[in-house]
Amino acid sequence: MVFLSKTICRLLTSLFASLLSILLTTAILSSPAYAATVQKNVLPAQLGVVKPVISCAALADADLAGVTGAAVSLKASLITTAKGEFCQVKGNIAPSIGFEVDLPLTKWTQRYLQAGCGGLCGDINASIGNAASCLPALDGQFVVAASDLGHQGSMMSPSAGDFGKEPQKLIDFAYRANHLTALAAKELIRIFYGQTARYAYFSGCSDGGREALMEAQRYPDDFDGISAGAPAMLFTVQNSFWHAWTTAANLDEQGKTILYADKLPLLHAAVIAHCDMLDGNRDGLLSDPRACKIQPSWIVCQAGSTDSSNCLTQAEWSVAERLYAGPSDAEGKHFLPGGSQPGSELQWDFIQPRPNPKTPQADSGFSGKMLENMSHLIYTTPTADESHANQFPFTMTQLARVSRLHGLLDASNPDLSAYSSRGGKLLMWHGWSDNSIAPMVSIAYYQAVQNQLSKDTTDRFVKLFMLPGVGHCGGGDGFAQLDTLTPLMNWVESGHAPTVIKAGKIADRRMGPPPGENMQPGPANGADGRGMQMKRAPAPYAAGPEPTLATRPIYAFPFIATYKGAGEPNQAENYRVKAGTAIPSSDKWPQQLLMQPGFQRKYLEKNATLIEVAE
């Protein structure tokens, strides 16, 4: 009887919560304020141009040690670009943080933008991304800065993680480099223009997204507005369990590959055939993949069939099931809140082409090499099992070992109260077809912030946008061309909270390899959508928009866009807002302790040893 009473109580509670959610959603969607906000396309306010008060050469003599707390060396020179002249300052903050600050001579409109870096960083890329329609960014009106995060080298090379052997470089990579770069850049702005920047912004994707969240969590006073794309916030688990799983899930007991890339279009077609219309749009995309409950009968070969060319064998389907579910232990306990999402199958770059008997099988650019590369960042003394996907231990004991540096490297602290109190604004975004960083992690974090601060408080300063069909930091068959900077600026400077972002669909291409992976070799990179293609905007301003095949409104989570039923379906104005799928994102994720407040620590290097110190 007691059990029955508790069960009834839970059912009634769940029913009440569902009804309340429906009522609240209806109220929100029908409110004049929401409708008015959706229709606005406000441009950032025009701020006055401020010109330098000293020469560019004089900046090389600036004393920044007082603001950074470390020795700083500087070099300054004038550079000429298509958008005018800039004073380019290159510097080093002791011991080895390289940074660059580009200051416009005739166009500065009192804004500062700091760019995050991807992969494992190691180089400086002071450019502006995801700002395809942001006029100040396109025109070179920002002071732009970036850092190499304290070490030098290719961000995707096999030895890119070796810097983790040096504790100070590990600290700089985790959080110190971006903070000190911000302090140095702001002081250079003050000296050069005779005044401080009126607004400061940070924008990054992948590890740059992790860096963005780290700034909001550790240094809330650094930036007024932050754009965090596909953030690798659970760096320790992401770069161990996730990447090992995407390889190990596709190996049989002999270590041989089960599922090859030529079967992915079949699987994707089956998913789209059954789930495409769940959002009311027949467009080959899933606006909320959580609503798609894939059934093996859609794609698995019939019993007794000898021809599997147009279907998946049971073994191949089992691989897909494991990839959809995400990494777990033998008992089914999950290490992340989800896996690859339905509809993302064409972006499964970790699934290799079927080998040609005449040519050697291509290296995945990941597996053992990637795990070995990451090992010095995560473990003190990595074991052989931790460096090879087919031997990786998917256990809770291993999770505890991986989490040794959770307090240093991870950016999953949901307590953003300090950032909220100072008036900061956080715009998060993630592609639903991202298979390098699990999209459900961003949703789980957003909900963790809501649980920590309340939904109303969170809604005032945090927005999350989930992009259908978009891969890792772009690419895919969805709407990957977007401008996150303009709505962020409107929010910070004018108080217009973004409820929708207009995104464009362009020719599929990759924005870069997943964190820790190498560029795939061969002349056809990017040609068929599988190769990794690096694309950088011309620093220090944004690249212009590419021609779009279609446009679509992307509404703030949990809302989605649905076709009105009339008008050109490739035009954003013919869509309206609709409530998304009311499915809890993390019910099957027992490791939510990784998103609890208070876990982050401060670290120092002492005698070549990493030391945790009291705040």
C-alpha positions as a printed NumPy array, in Angstrom:
array([[  0.   ,   0.   ,   0.   ],
       [  2.805,   2.377,   0.846],
       [  4.484,   1.648,  -2.466],
       [  1.158,   2.135,  -4.297],
       [  0.554,   5.446,  -2.538],
       [  4.009,   6.69 ,  -3.45 ],
       [  3.473,   5.617,  -7.053],
       [  0.138,   7.435,  -7.277],
       [  1.736,  10.491,  -5.691],
       [  4.518,  10.496,  -8.258],
       [  2.005,  10.13 , -11.106],
       [ -0.123,  13.002,  -9.819],
       [  2.969,  15.155,  -9.342],
       [  4.128,  14.382, -12.873],
       [  0.653,  15.114, -14.284],
       [  0.467,  18.42 , -12.429],
       [  3.929,  19.4  , -13.662],
       [  2.944,  18.575, -17.25 ],
       [ -0.273,  20.597, -17.043],
       [  1.581,  23.503, -15.478],
       [  4.204,  23.343, -18.224],
       [  1.483,  23.435, -20.912],
       [ -0.25 ,  26.396, -19.284],
       [  2.994,  28.314, -18.889],
       [  4.059,  27.551, -22.452],
       [  0.701,  28.719, -23.815],
       [  0.945,  31.91 , -21.8  ],
       [  4.467,  32.606, -23.005],
       [  3.742,  31.969, -26.68 ],
       [  0.59 ,  34.083, -26.665],
       [  2.05 ,  37.018, -24.773],
       [  2.408,  40.279, -26.748],
       [  5.882,  40.8  , -25.305],
       [  7.121,  37.481, -26.71 ],
       [  5.544,  38.066, -30.112],
       [  6.988,  41.575, -30.3  ],
       [ 10.454,  40.373, -29.366],
       [ 10.36 ,  37.661, -32.031],
       [  9.654,  40.189, -34.772],
       [ 12.435,  42.597, -33.825],
       [ 15.642,  42.743, -35.821],
       [ 17.383,  45.443, -33.84 ],
       [ 20.882,  46.484, -34.827],
       [ 23.408,  47.333, -32.1  ],
       [ 23.383,  50.938, -31.002],
       [ 25.746,  53.277, -32.829],
       [ 28.537,  54.256, -30.478],
       [ 30.884,  57.125, -31.168],
       [ 34.26 ,  56.526, -32.776],
       [ 37.225,  57.031, -30.443],
       [ 40.712,  57.552, -31.879],
       [ 44.11 ,  56.863, -30.307],
       [ 45.789,  59.392, -28.044],
       [ 49.29 ,  57.9  , -28.434],
       [ 51.227,  56.27 , -31.26 ],
       [ 51.126,  52.553, -31.942],
       [ 54.864,  52.275, -31.334],
       [ 54.407,  53.704, -27.84 ],
       [ 52.26 ,  50.73 , -26.818],
       [ 55.336,  48.525, -26.878],
       [ 56.519,  50.384, -23.782],
       [ 53.299,  49.879, -21.813],
       [ 53.761,  48.413, -18.328],
       [ 51.16 ,  45.685, -17.851],
       [ 52.728,  43.849, -14.923],
       [ 50.598,  45.793, -12.489],
       [ 47.34 ,  44.493, -13.943],
       [ 48.427,  40.95 , -14.82 ],
       [ 50.587,  40.209, -11.791],
       [ 53.252,  38.776, -14.09 ],
       [ 56.006,  40.046, -16.361],
       [ 54.777,  41.066, -19.822],
       [ 56.82 ,  41.682, -22.979],
       [ 55.303,  43.554, -25.934],
       [ 55.883,  44.34 , -29.601],
       [ 53.696,  46.776, -31.544],
       [ 53.382,  47.455, -35.272],
       [ 50.923,  48.95 , -37.728],
       [ 49.108,  46.584, -40.086],
       [ 46.942,  47.525, -43.055],
       [ 43.834,  45.507, -43.902],
       [ 40.841,  45.844, -46.193],
       [ 39.016,  47.404, -43.244],
       [ 41.668,  49.948, -42.406],
       [ 44.754,  50.203, -40.227],
       [ 45.227,  48.454, -36.896],
       [ 47.858,  48.652, -34.212],
       [ 48.788,  45.033, -33.703],
       [ 50.32 ,  44.25 , -30.333],
       [ 51.906,  40.861, -29.791],
       [ 52.97 ,  39.934, -26.317],
       [ 53.924,  37.296, -23.799],
       [ 52.706,  37.01 , -20.223],
       [ 55.092,  35.037, -18.049],
       [ 55.869,  32.314, -18.235],
       [ 54.597,  31.484, -21.743],
       [ 51.17 ,  32.938, -22.557],
       [ 51.264,  34.331, -26.076],
       [ 48.586,  36.861, -26.989],
       [ 47.647,  39.372, -29.664],
       [ 45.576,  42.545, -29.509],
       [ 44.472,  44.363, -32.675],
       [ 43.351,  47.968, -32.12 ],
       [ 41.687,  49.923, -34.984],
       [ 43.168,  53.358, -35.675],
       [ 40.139,  55.124, -37.129],
       [ 37.049,  52.992, -36.462],
       [ 36.996,  51.925, -32.813],
       [ 33.447,  52.159, -31.436],
       [ 34.301,  51.402, -27.815],
       [ 33.793,  47.621, -27.897],
       [ 36.254,  44.846, -27.047],
       [ 35.962,  41.246, -28.257],
       [ 38.113,  38.345, -27.111],
       [ 38.116,  35.166, -29.189],
       [ 38.422,  31.694, -27.73 ],
       [ 40.461,  28.978, -29.421],
       [ 39.514,  25.45 , -30.457],
       [ 40.996,  22.007, -30.037],
       [ 43.913,  22.201, -27.634],
       [ 44.851,  25.681, -28.877],
       [ 48.564,  26.395, -29.198],
       [ 48.3  ,  29.203, -31.733],
       [ 46.765,  32.687, -31.801],
       [ 43.728,  33.387, -33.966],
       [ 42.447,  36.897, -33.29 ],
       [ 39.424,  36.697, -35.565],
       [ 35.669,  37.04 , -35.205],
       [ 33.415,  34.066, -35.898],
       [ 29.629,  33.614, -35.977],
       [ 29.042,  37.264, -36.801],
       [ 27.893,  37.007, -40.416],
       [ 25.543,  39.986, -40.169],
       [ 27.136,  41.992, -37.358],
       [ 28.006,  45.336, -38.949],
       [ 30.551,  46.533, -36.334],
       [ 32.367,  43.184, -36.594],
       [ 32.29 ,  43.166, -40.389],
       [ 33.619,  46.718, -40.533],
       [ 36.545,  46.224, -38.146],
       [ 35.191,  48.401, -35.333],
       [ 36.181,  46.069, -32.484],
       [ 39.402,  45.779, -30.588],
       [ 40.032,  42.042, -30.984],
       [ 42.311,  39.855, -28.877],
       [ 43.187,  36.181, -28.564],
       [ 45.624,  33.917, -26.742],
       [ 47.389,  30.62 , -27.396],
       [ 46.436,  29.555, -23.828],
       [ 50.009,  29.314, -22.68 ],
       [ 51.644,  26.891, -25.098],
       [ 52.7  ,  26.789, -28.726],
       [ 52.013,  24.163, -31.371],
       [ 49.333,  22.87 , -33.712],
       [ 46.052,  22.481, -31.881],
       [ 45.435,  19.126, -33.576],
       [ 48.906,  17.563, -33.79 ],
       [ 49.588,  14.167, -32.178],
       [ 51.78 ,  15.877, -29.561],
       [ 49.376,  18.755, -28.904],
       [ 48.638,  17.524, -25.384],
       [ 52.243,  17.236, -24.246],
       [ 52.043,  20.623, -22.54 ],
       [ 49.959,  18.911, -19.859],
       [ 53.182,  17.482, -18.454],
       [ 54.024,  21.009, -17.25 ],
       [ 51.696,  22.106, -14.413],
       [ 51.891,  25.844, -15.127],
       [ 50.951,  25.347, -18.764],
       [ 48.052,  23.172, -17.664],
       [ 46.815,  25.949, -15.356],
       [ 47.211,  28.548, -18.101],
       [ 45.24 ,  26.371, -20.514],
       [ 42.496,  25.72 , -17.972],
       [ 41.679,  29.312, -17.019],
       [ 44.602,  31.664, -16.359],
       [ 45.579,  32.613, -19.933],
       [ 42.235,  34.019, -21.045],
       [ 41.769,  35.988, -17.841],
       [ 45.202,  37.602, -18.004],
       [ 44.792,  38.276, -21.723],
       [ 41.567,  40.131, -20.93 ],
       [ 43.298,  42.211, -18.26 ],
       [ 46.228,  43.011, -20.555],
       [ 44.027,  43.909, -23.536],
       [ 41.791,  46.175, -21.477],
       [ 44.802,  48.052, -20.137],
       [ 46.218,  48.462, -23.654],
       [ 42.852,  49.88 , -24.721],
       [ 42.898,  52.36 , -21.844],
       [ 46.418,  53.5  , -22.666],
       [ 45.94 ,  53.667, -26.444],
       [ 42.574,  55.43 , -26.572],
       [ 42.69 ,  57.268, -23.272],
       [ 39.531,  55.499, -22.057],
       [ 38.295,  52.015, -21.248],
       [ 36.099,  49.889, -23.477],
       [ 32.426,  50.547, -22.918],
       [ 31.478,  46.907, -23.534],
       [ 33.527,  43.702, -23.435],
       [ 32.553,  40.437, -25.136],
       [ 33.912,  36.893, -25.374],
       [ 33.081,  34.428, -28.143],
       [ 34.254,  30.863, -28.613],
       [ 33.206,  27.411, -29.792],
       [ 34.297,  23.896, -28.783],
       [ 37.155,  24.424, -26.337],
       [ 36.478,  28.108, -26.933],
       [ 32.997,  27.412, -25.581],
       [ 34.536,  25.84 , -22.493],
       [ 36.728,  28.911, -22.123],
       [ 33.644,  31.118, -22.453],
       [ 31.838,  29.337, -19.622],
       [ 35.012,  29.321, -17.533],
       [ 35.141,  33.105, -17.772],
       [ 31.518,  33.443, -16.64 ],
       [ 32.13 ,  31.062, -13.736],
       [ 35.576,  32.101, -12.508],
       [ 35.909,  35.719, -13.663],
       [ 32.409,  37.215, -13.918],
       [ 33.736,  40.781, -14.156],
       [ 35.8  ,  40.2  , -17.313],
       [ 32.997,  40.328, -19.9  ],
       [ 29.577,  41.938, -20.242],
       [ 28.409,  39.4  , -22.809],
       [ 29.584,  35.864, -23.583],
       [ 28.796,  33.586, -26.536],
       [ 29.54 ,  29.906, -25.825],
       [ 29.164,  27.494, -28.744],
       [ 29.241,  23.697, -28.363],
       [ 31.187,  24.072, -25.107],
       [ 33.545,  21.253, -24.116],
       [ 32.618,  22.042, -20.504],
       [ 33.103,  18.467, -19.244],
       [ 36.606,  18.447, -20.673],
       [ 37.826,  15.503, -18.6  ],
       [ 34.96 ,  13.124, -19.422],
       [ 34.503,  14.394, -22.975],
       [ 38.106,  13.73 , -23.91 ],
       [ 38.22 ,  10.289, -22.359],
       [ 34.901,   8.459, -22.146],
       [ 33.172,  10.113, -25.122],
       [ 35.973,   9.782, -27.658],
       [ 36.859,   6.284, -26.499],
       [ 33.205,   5.256, -26.764],
       [ 32.714,   6.437, -30.344],
       [ 35.504,   4.056, -31.347],
       [ 35.014,   1.173, -28.892],
       [ 31.28 ,   0.957, -29.614],
       [ 32.128,  -0.03 , -33.183],
       [ 34.585,  -2.824, -32.451],
       [ 33.852,  -6.527, -32.069],
       [ 35.587,  -8.813, -29.574],
       [ 38.518,  -9.192, -31.957],
       [ 38.878,  -5.426, -32.31 ],
       [ 37.498,  -5.355, -35.853],
       [ 35.223,  -2.617, -37.195],
       [ 31.519,  -3.534, -37.419],
       [ 29.737,  -0.546, -38.992],
       [ 31.171,   1.315, -41.983],
       [ 30.273,   4.719, -43.404],
       [ 28.488,   3.347, -46.481],
       [ 25.619,   2.221, -44.224],
       [ 25.076,   5.626, -42.602],
       [ 22.891,   7.073, -45.408],
       [ 20.551,   4.082, -44.997],
       [ 20.249,   4.642, -41.273],
       [ 19.798,   8.38 , -41.7  ],
       [ 17.109,   7.919, -44.352],
       [ 15.153,   5.589, -42.065],
       [ 15.29 ,   8.086, -39.211],
       [ 14.158,  10.973, -41.397],
       [ 11.369,   8.919, -42.99 ],
       [  9.807,   8.221, -39.596],
       [ 10.641,  11.365, -37.602],
       [ 10.895,  14.269, -40.032],
       [  7.305,  15.446, -39.511],
       [  7.388,  15.314, -35.707],
       [  8.175,  19.048, -35.745],
       [  5.661,  19.82 , -38.495],
       [  8.381,  20.482, -41.095],
       [  9.153,  18.16 , -44.008],
       [ 12.706,  19.388, -44.459],
       [ 14.966,  16.43 , -43.709],
       [ 15.86 ,  17.867, -40.283],
       [ 14.812,  17.089, -36.723],
       [ 14.147,  20.274, -34.755],
       [ 14.135,  18.293, -31.491],
       [ 15.698,  14.832, -31.944],
       [ 14.647,  13.807, -28.435],
       [ 11.136,  13.201, -29.801],
       [ 12.384,  10.568, -32.263],
       [ 12.139,   7.063, -30.782],
       [ 14.073,   4.945, -33.242],
       [ 12.858,   1.382, -33.781],
       [ 15.115,  -1.404, -35.107],
       [ 12.289,  -2.549, -37.404],
       [ 12.887,   0.584, -39.481],
       [ 16.328,  -0.509, -40.632],
       [ 17.372,  -3.981, -39.399],
       [ 17.434,  -6.761, -41.988],
       [ 14.661,  -9.321, -41.748],
       [ 15.493, -12.613, -40.092],
       [ 16.993, -15.055, -42.553],
       [ 17.917, -12.363, -45.076],
       [ 21.221, -12.928, -46.855],
       [ 21.387,  -9.499, -48.494],
       [ 22.284,  -6.646, -46.109],
       [ 23.143,  -4.061, -48.761],
       [ 19.963,  -2.069, -48.057],
       [ 19.581,  -2.697, -44.344],
       [ 21.639,  -3.016, -41.175],
       [ 22.645,  -6.322, -39.684],
       [ 21.819,  -6.849, -36.033],
       [ 25.47 ,  -6.24 , -35.163],
       [ 25.512,  -2.972, -37.116],
       [ 22.279,  -1.851, -35.469],
       [ 23.745,  -2.615, -32.043],
       [ 26.585,  -0.213, -32.837],
       [ 24.084,   2.511, -33.733],
       [ 22.158,   1.84 , -30.504],
       [ 25.32 ,   2.26 , -28.459],
       [ 26.2  ,   5.505, -30.231],
       [ 22.722,   6.948, -29.687],
       [ 22.836,   6.014, -25.994],
       [ 26.298,   7.397, -25.263],
       [ 29.02 ,   5.998, -22.994],
       [ 27.913,   3.772, -20.13 ],
       [ 29.242,   1.017, -17.899],
       [ 28.27 ,  -2.657, -17.964],
       [ 25.243,  -1.924, -15.758],
       [ 23.923,   0.791, -18.059],
       [ 24.961,   3.751, -15.912],
       [ 25.71 ,   6.697, -18.172],
       [ 28.793,   8.895, -17.999],
       [ 27.198,  11.687, -20.066],
       [ 23.551,  12.754, -20.432],
       [ 23.224,  11.454, -23.986],
       [ 24.935,  10.262, -27.118],
       [ 24.794,  11.093, -30.81 ],
       [ 21.332,  12.328, -31.705],
       [ 18.858,  10.873, -34.22 ],
       [ 19.253,  12.709, -37.499],
       [ 22.994,  13.24 , -37.04 ],
       [ 24.09 ,  10.032, -38.773],
       [ 25.614,  11.735, -41.815],
       [ 27.937,  13.622, -39.453],
       [ 29.377,  10.499, -37.801],
       [ 32.938,  11.231, -38.849],
       [ 34.247,   8.643, -36.392],
       [ 32.747,   5.91 , -38.616],
       [ 35.323,   5.115, -41.27 ],
       [ 34.82 ,   4.294, -44.962],
       [ 34.863,   0.606, -45.844],
       [ 38.485,  -0.307, -46.632],
       [ 39.523,  -0.764, -50.234],
       [ 41.478,  -4.001, -50.708],
       [ 43.89 ,  -2.112, -52.962],
       [ 44.68 ,   0.58 , -50.382],
       [ 45.444,   0.493, -46.657],
       [ 42.574,   1.331, -44.319],
       [ 42.648,   4.999, -43.338],
       [ 43.562,   5.886, -39.801],
       [ 40.608,   7.326, -37.93 ],
       [ 42.696,  10.284, -36.781],
       [ 41.417,   9.52 , -33.298],
       [ 41.285,   6.217, -31.353],
       [ 44.538,   5.33 , -29.619],
       [ 46.479,   8.326, -30.932],
       [ 43.9  ,  10.774, -29.666],
       [ 43.543,   9.14 , -26.257],
       [ 47.313,   9.017, -25.835],
       [ 47.501,  12.659, -26.866],
       [ 44.961,  13.667, -24.211],
       [ 46.373,  11.476, -21.464],
       [ 48.855,  14.026, -20.112],
       [ 46.063,  16.554, -19.711],
       [ 43.818,  14.26 , -17.699],
       [ 45.998,  11.707, -15.9  ],
       [ 49.128,  11.955, -13.806],
       [ 50.477,   8.662, -15.104],
       [ 48.364,   7.285, -17.952],
       [ 48.042,   3.525, -18.337],
       [ 48.061,   1.585, -21.588],
       [ 44.313,   0.912, -21.282],
       [ 43.578,   4.632, -21.088],
       [ 45.437,   5.25 , -24.33 ],
       [ 43.558,   2.734, -26.492],
       [ 39.842,   2.78 , -27.197],
       [ 39.48 ,  -0.996, -27.424],
       [ 40.913,  -1.354, -23.903],
       [ 39.405,   1.703, -22.236],
       [ 37.71 ,   0.845, -18.915],
       [ 34.145,   2.205, -18.911],
       [ 33.726,   2.012, -15.141],
       [ 32.802,   4.3  , -12.252],
       [ 36.3  ,   3.732, -10.903],
       [ 37.683,   5.145, -14.136],
       [ 35.304,   8.098, -13.891],
       [ 36.75 ,   8.939, -10.488],
       [ 40.251,   8.734, -11.95 ],
       [ 39.307,  10.929, -14.904],
       [ 37.713,  13.467, -12.554],
       [ 40.987,  14.11 , -10.744],
       [ 41.288,  17.456, -12.534],
       [ 37.561,  18.182, -12.667],
       [ 38.154,  21.208, -10.444],
       [ 40.811,  22.575, -12.808],
       [ 39.732,  21.854, -16.379],
       [ 35.951,  21.542, -16.342],
       [ 33.581,  24.472, -16.784],
       [ 30.299,  22.915, -15.627],
       [ 29.682,  24.97 , -12.477],
       [ 25.97 ,  25.954, -12.587],
       [ 26.329,  28.71 , -10.005],
       [ 26.396,  31.772, -12.241],
       [ 24.981,  34.041,  -9.549],
       [ 28.008,  36.347,  -9.611],
       [ 27.763,  36.746, -13.382],
       [ 24.038,  37.395, -13.116],
       [ 24.489,  39.951, -10.334],
       [ 26.969,  42.004, -12.368],
       [ 24.484,  42.137, -15.26 ],
       [ 26.306,  39.703, -17.552],
       [ 24.539,  37.951, -20.432],
       [ 25.307,  34.42 , -21.639],
       [ 24.224,  33.14 , -25.06 ],
       [ 24.828,  29.403, -25.535],
       [ 24.356,  27.488, -28.772],
       [ 24.886,  23.922, -29.923],
       [ 24.24 ,  21.912, -33.096],
       [ 21.919,  18.934, -32.688],
       [ 24.127,  16.957, -35.128],
       [ 27.342,  17.607, -33.206],
       [ 29.125,  14.289, -32.738],
       [ 32.295,  15.692, -31.211],
       [ 30.643,  17.157, -28.105],
       [ 27.32 ,  15.691, -26.983],
       [ 24.506,  18.241, -27.527],
       [ 22.66 ,  16.955, -24.468],
       [ 25.497,  18.231, -22.268],
       [ 24.562,  21.815, -23.1  ],
       [ 20.906,  21.139, -22.296],
       [ 21.844,  19.423, -19.043],
       [ 23.992,  22.392, -18.046],
       [ 21.268,  24.888, -18.924],
       [ 18.845,  22.935, -16.738],
       [ 21.446,  22.719, -13.968],
       [ 21.702,  26.519, -13.96 ],
       [ 17.906,  26.7  , -13.79 ],
       [ 17.884,  24.317, -10.834],
       [ 20.596,  26.321,  -9.114],
       [ 19.234,  29.838,  -9.662],
       [ 15.543,  29.259, -10.625],
       [ 14.082,  29.313, -14.12 ],
       [ 13.017,  32.955, -13.925],
       [ 16.455,  34.158, -12.847],
       [ 18.195,  32.042, -15.484],
       [ 15.898,  33.288, -18.234],
       [ 16.918,  36.862, -17.48 ],
       [ 20.571,  36.317, -18.385],
       [ 21.048,  32.905, -20.082],
       [ 19.652,  31.735, -23.426],
       [ 20.317,  28.42 , -25.173],
       [ 19.803,  27.86 , -28.909],
       [ 19.815,  24.319, -30.363],
       [ 20.452,  24.227, -34.132],
       [ 18.787,  21.423, -36.164],
       [ 21.149,  19.489, -38.423],
       [ 24.212,  21.532, -37.474],
       [ 27.467,  19.728, -36.739],
       [ 30.388,  20.641, -34.515],
       [ 30.716,  24.445, -34.489],
       [ 29.055,  24.52 , -37.904],
       [ 28.734,  22.368, -40.982],
       [ 26.158,  19.65 , -41.438],
       [ 22.934,  19.774, -43.422],
       [ 21.203,  22.296, -41.166],
       [ 21.231,  26.033, -40.583],
       [ 24.851,  26.649, -39.649],
       [ 25.402,  30.269, -40.706],
       [ 24.41 ,  32.441, -37.797],
       [ 25.213,  35.676, -36.058],
       [ 25.375,  35.281, -32.285],
       [ 27.219,  38.54 , -31.716],
       [ 24.466,  40.941, -32.817],
       [ 21.752,  39.505, -30.523],
       [ 24.27 ,  39.347, -27.684],
       [ 25.171,  43.01 , -28.174],
       [ 21.494,  44.004, -28.337],
       [ 20.906,  42.139, -25.09 ],
       [ 23.845,  43.707, -23.27 ],
       [ 23.573,  47.233, -24.654],
       [ 19.83 ,  47.688, -25.169],
       [ 18.187,  45.108, -22.931],
       [ 16.549,  43.209, -25.821],
       [ 16.735,  39.555, -24.744],
       [ 17.082,  37.253, -27.776],
       [ 14.208,  34.798, -28.191],
       [ 15.056,  33.92 , -31.781],
       [ 18.101,  33.949, -34.067],
       [ 17.833,  33.894, -37.836],
       [ 20.156,  31.244, -39.278],
       [ 21.07 ,  30.371, -42.848],
       [ 21.721,  27.079, -44.581],
       [ 24.855,  27.057, -46.707],
       [ 26.86 ,  24.404, -48.542],
       [ 27.947,  21.73 , -46.069],
       [ 31.448,  22.048, -44.723],
       [ 33.288,  21.452, -41.509],
       [ 34.467,  24.373, -39.402],
       [ 37.298,  22.292, -37.996],
       [ 38.179,  18.908, -36.494],
       [ 36.628,  17.805, -33.22 ],
       [ 38.666,  18.584, -30.073],
       [ 41.803,  16.486, -30.073],
       [ 41.473,  15.134, -33.619],
       [ 43.854,  15.678, -36.507],
       [ 43.123,  17.054, -39.94 ],
       [ 42.177,  14.111, -42.14 ],
       [ 44.669,  13.623, -44.986],
       [ 43.972,  13.688, -48.687],
       [ 43.113,  16.228, -51.376],
       [ 39.349,  15.747, -51.03 ],
       [ 39.007,  17.193, -47.545],
       [ 35.546,  18.689, -47.228],
       [ 34.493,  17.521, -50.685],
       [ 31.928,  14.965, -49.534],
       [ 31.148,  16.466, -46.148],
       [ 33.368,  14.006, -44.277],
       [ 36.763,  15.659, -44.439],
       [ 37.778,  18.318, -41.951],
       [ 38.114,  21.764, -43.445],
       [ 39.506,  24.656, -41.435],
       [ 38.099,  28.069, -42.253],
       [ 39.162,  31.287, -40.577],
       [ 37.818,  34.769, -40.918],
       [ 40.363,  37.427, -41.892],
       [ 41.531,  38.821, -38.58 ],
       [ 40.732,  41.198, -36.992],
       [ 37.219,  41.439, -38.39 ],
       [ 34.421,  39.068, -39.355],
       [ 34.026,  37.421, -42.735],
       [ 30.941,  38.344, -44.709],
       [ 27.997,  35.973, -45.055],
       [ 27.981,  33.225, -47.663],
       [ 25.031,  32.73 , -50.032],
       [ 22.219,  30.906, -48.24 ],
       [ 20.121,  28.077, -49.622],
       [ 17.427,  28.723, -47.013],
       [ 16.84 ,  30.616, -43.772],
       [ 15.134,  29.548, -40.566],
       [ 14.327,  31.101, -37.194],
       [ 16.033,  29.312, -34.302],
       [ 14.056,  29.876, -31.118],
       [ 15.512,  29.806, -27.629],
       [ 15.315,  26.369, -26.016],
       [ 12.954,  24.637, -25.464],
       [ 10.973,  26.226, -28.327],
       [ 11.299,  25.218, -31.978],
       [ 10.221,  26.598, -35.358],
       [  7.327,  25.104, -37.297],
       [  6.104,  25.911, -40.808],
       [  2.995,  28.107, -40.933],
       [  1.625,  26.092, -43.827],
       [  1.832,  28.838, -46.422],
       [  4.591,  30.706, -48.201],
       [  8.062,  29.663, -49.34 ],
       [  9.282,  27.02 , -46.822],
       [ 12.891,  28.111, -47.327],
       [ 12.203,  31.573, -45.904],
       [ 12.391,  32.253, -42.165],
       [  9.373,  34.572, -42.129],
       [  7.078,  31.647, -42.958],
       [  7.704,  29.916, -39.632],
       [  6.223,  30.39 , -36.185],
       [  7.26 ,  29.373, -32.698],
       [  6.166,  26.045, -31.219],
       [  6.78 ,  24.357, -27.877],
       [  9.521,  21.738, -28.054],
       [  9.454,  18.208, -26.709],
       [  8.745,  18.128, -22.973],
       [ 11.249,  15.414, -22.138],
       [ 13.642,  15.683, -19.167],
       [ 17.153,  15.662, -20.577],
       [ 19.068,  13.965, -17.79 ],
       [ 16.853,  11.348, -16.102],
       [ 19.233,   8.54 , -17.04 ],
       [ 22.392,  10.384, -16.136],
       [ 23.548,   9.494, -12.607],
       [ 26.754,  11.514, -12.85 ],
       [ 25.062,  14.877, -12.334],
       [ 27.568,  15.545,  -9.563],
       [ 29.79 ,  16.803, -12.376],
       [ 27.401,  19.758, -12.658],
       [ 27.233,  20.766,  -9.009],
       [ 28.407,  24.149,  -7.663],
       [ 31.566,  24.652,  -5.674],
       [ 33.842,  22.11 ,  -7.356],
       [ 36.255,  24.515,  -9.048],
       [ 39.578,  25.141,  -7.358],
       [ 42.56 ,  27.421,  -7.765],
       [ 45.89 ,  25.808,  -8.647],
       [ 49.548,  26.79 ,  -8.523],
       [ 52.773,  25.21 ,  -9.689],
       [ 55.319,  24.512,  -6.985],
       [ 58.507,  22.57 ,  -7.64 ],
       [ 57.108,  21.315, -10.957],
       [ 54.06 ,  19.956,  -9.131],
       [ 50.409,  20.938,  -9.483],
       [ 49.176,  22.245,  -6.128],
       [ 45.555,  22.95 ,  -5.17 ],
       [ 45.291,  26.036,  -2.981],
       [ 42.513,  27.552,  -0.909],
       [ 40.597,  30.408,  -2.523]])
